[in-house]
mmCIF file of C-alpha atoms in Angstrom:
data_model
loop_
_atom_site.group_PDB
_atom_site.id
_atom_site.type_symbol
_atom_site.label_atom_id
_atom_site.label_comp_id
_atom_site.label_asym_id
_atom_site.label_seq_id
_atom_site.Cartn_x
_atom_site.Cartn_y
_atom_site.Cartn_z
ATOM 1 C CA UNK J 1 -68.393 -13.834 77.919
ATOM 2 C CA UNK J 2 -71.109 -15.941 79.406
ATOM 3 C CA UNK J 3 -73.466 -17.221 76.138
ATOM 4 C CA UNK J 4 -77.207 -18.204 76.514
ATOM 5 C CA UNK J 5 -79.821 -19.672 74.236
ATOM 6 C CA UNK J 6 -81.788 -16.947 72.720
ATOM 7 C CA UNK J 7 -85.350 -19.154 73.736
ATOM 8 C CA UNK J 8 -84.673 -18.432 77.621
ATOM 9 C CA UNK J 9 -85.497 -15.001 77.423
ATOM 10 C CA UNK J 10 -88.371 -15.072 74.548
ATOM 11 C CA UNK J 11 -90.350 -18.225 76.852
ATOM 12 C CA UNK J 12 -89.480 -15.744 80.008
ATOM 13 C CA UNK J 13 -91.388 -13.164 77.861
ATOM 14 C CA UNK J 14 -94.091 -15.100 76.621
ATOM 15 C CA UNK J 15 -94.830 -16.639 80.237
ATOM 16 C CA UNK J 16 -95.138 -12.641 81.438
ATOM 17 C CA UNK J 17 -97.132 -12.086 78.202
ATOM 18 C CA UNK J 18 -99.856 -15.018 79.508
ATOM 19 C CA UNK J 19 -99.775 -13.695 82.784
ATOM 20 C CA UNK J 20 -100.619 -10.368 81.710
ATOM 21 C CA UNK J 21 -103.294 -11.622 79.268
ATOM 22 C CA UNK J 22 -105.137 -13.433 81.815
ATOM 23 C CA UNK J 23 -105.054 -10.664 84.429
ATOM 24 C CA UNK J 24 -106.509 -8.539 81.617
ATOM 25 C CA UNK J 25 -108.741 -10.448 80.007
ATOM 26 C CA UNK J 26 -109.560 -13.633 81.979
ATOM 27 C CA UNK J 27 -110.629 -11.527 84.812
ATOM 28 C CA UNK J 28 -107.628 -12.572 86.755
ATOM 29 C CA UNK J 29 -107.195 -8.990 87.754
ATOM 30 C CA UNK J 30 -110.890 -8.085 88.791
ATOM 31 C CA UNK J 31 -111.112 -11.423 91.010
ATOM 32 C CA UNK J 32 -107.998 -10.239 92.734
ATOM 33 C CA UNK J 33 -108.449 -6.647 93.012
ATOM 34 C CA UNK J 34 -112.200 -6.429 93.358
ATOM 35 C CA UNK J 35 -113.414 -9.225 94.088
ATOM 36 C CA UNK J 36 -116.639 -7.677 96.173
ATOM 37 C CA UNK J 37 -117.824 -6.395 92.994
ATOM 38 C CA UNK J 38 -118.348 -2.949 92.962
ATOM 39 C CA UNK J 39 -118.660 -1.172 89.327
ATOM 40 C CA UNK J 40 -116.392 1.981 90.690
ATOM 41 C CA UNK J 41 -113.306 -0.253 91.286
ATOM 42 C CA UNK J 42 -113.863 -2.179 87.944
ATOM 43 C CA UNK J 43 -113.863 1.269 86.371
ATOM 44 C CA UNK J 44 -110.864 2.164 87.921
ATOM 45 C CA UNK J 45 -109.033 -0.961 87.412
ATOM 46 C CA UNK J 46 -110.007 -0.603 83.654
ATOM 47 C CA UNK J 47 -108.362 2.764 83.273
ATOM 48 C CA UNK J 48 -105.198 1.430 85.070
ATOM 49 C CA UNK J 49 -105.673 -2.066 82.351
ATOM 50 C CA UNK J 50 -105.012 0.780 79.626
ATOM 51 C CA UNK J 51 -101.744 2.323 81.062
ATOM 52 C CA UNK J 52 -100.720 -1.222 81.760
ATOM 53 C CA UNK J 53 -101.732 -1.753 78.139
ATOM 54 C CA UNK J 54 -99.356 0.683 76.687
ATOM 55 C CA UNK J 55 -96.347 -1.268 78.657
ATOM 56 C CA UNK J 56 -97.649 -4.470 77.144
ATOM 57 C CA UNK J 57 -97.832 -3.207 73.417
ATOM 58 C CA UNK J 58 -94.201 -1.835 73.962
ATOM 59 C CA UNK J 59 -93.055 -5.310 75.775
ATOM 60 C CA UNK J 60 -94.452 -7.036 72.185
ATOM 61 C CA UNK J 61 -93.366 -5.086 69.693
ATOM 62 C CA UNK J 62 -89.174 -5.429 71.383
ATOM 63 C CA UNK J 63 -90.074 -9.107 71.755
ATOM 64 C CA UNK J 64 -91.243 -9.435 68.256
ATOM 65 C CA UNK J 65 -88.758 -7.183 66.613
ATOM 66 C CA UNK J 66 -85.843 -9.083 68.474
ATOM 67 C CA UNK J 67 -86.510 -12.038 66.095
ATOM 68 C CA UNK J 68 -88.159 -10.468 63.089
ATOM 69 C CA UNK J 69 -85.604 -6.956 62.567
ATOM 70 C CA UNK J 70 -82.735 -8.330 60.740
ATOM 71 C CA UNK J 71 -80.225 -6.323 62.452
ATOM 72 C CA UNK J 72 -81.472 -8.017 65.838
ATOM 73 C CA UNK J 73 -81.087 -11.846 64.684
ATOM 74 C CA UNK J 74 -77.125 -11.400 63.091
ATOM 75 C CA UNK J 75 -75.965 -9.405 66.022
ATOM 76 C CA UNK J 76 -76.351 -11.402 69.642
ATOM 77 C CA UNK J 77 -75.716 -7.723 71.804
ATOM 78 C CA UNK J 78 -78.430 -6.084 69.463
ATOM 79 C CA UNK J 79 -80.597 -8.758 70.344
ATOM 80 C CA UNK J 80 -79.777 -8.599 74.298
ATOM 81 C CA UNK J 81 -80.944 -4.760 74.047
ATOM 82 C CA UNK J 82 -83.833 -5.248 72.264
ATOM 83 C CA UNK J 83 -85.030 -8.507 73.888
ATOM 84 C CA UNK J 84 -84.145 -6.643 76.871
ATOM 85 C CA UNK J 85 -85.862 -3.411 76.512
ATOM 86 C CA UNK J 86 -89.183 -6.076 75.647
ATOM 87 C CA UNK J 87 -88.381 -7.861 79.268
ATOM 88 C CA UNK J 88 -87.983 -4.602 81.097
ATOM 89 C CA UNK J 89 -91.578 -3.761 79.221
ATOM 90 C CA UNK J 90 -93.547 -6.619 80.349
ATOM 91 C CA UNK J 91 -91.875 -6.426 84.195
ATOM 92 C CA UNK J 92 -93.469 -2.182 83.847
ATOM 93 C CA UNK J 93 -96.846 -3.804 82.438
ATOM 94 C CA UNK J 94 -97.260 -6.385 85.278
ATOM 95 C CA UNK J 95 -96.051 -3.746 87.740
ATOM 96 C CA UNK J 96 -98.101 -1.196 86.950
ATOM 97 C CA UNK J 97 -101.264 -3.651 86.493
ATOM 98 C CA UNK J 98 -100.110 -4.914 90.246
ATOM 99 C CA UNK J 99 -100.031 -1.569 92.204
ATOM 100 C CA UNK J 100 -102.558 -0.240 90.420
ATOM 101 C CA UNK J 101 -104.629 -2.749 91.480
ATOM 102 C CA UNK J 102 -103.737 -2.363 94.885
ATOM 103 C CA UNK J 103 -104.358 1.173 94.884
ATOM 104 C CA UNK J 104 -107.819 1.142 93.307
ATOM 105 C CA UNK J 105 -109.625 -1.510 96.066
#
């Protein structure tokens, strides 16, 4: 059974968690998606921030709860899955927030 360090997957998470944050709210998102400024495709790449969103909250709350649910931190597989699940989040959240993008220019 290979072992890892429980930090390499919660910094991989929190590095996808910063990108997402500043394509969301740093206006990483609208510079690379509509960067000619029109309102209509900031409109549309807002509504397709909010499905991303939902990914994101998800991606959190399996990231948080692998360290903080008590279960999670005594059992290393319970802590895969959930840590997992969180990873598998945050890769939905980026790739939704990517194609989306690309769709709506």
């Amino acid at each position: 059974m290979v072992r890892y360090s429980p930090i390499i997957p919660t910094i991989a998470s929190f590095l996808l968690a910063a990108l997402w944050a500043l394509s969301v709210f740093a206006g990483w998102g609208l510079q690379a998606f509509c960067a000619d400024g029109q309102p209509a495709c900031a409109q549309r790449l807002g509504a397709v921030t909010g499905v991303s969103g939902l990914f994101a909250a998800v991606a959190a709350v399996c990231t948080a709860g692998a360290w903080l649910l008590p279960f999670s931190r005594r059992d290393q597989r319970a802590f895969t899955r959930v840590m997992g699940a969180g990873m598998l989040a945050w890769i939905a959240a980026e790739g939704v927030l990517f194609v989306g993008g690309l769709l709506v220019r």
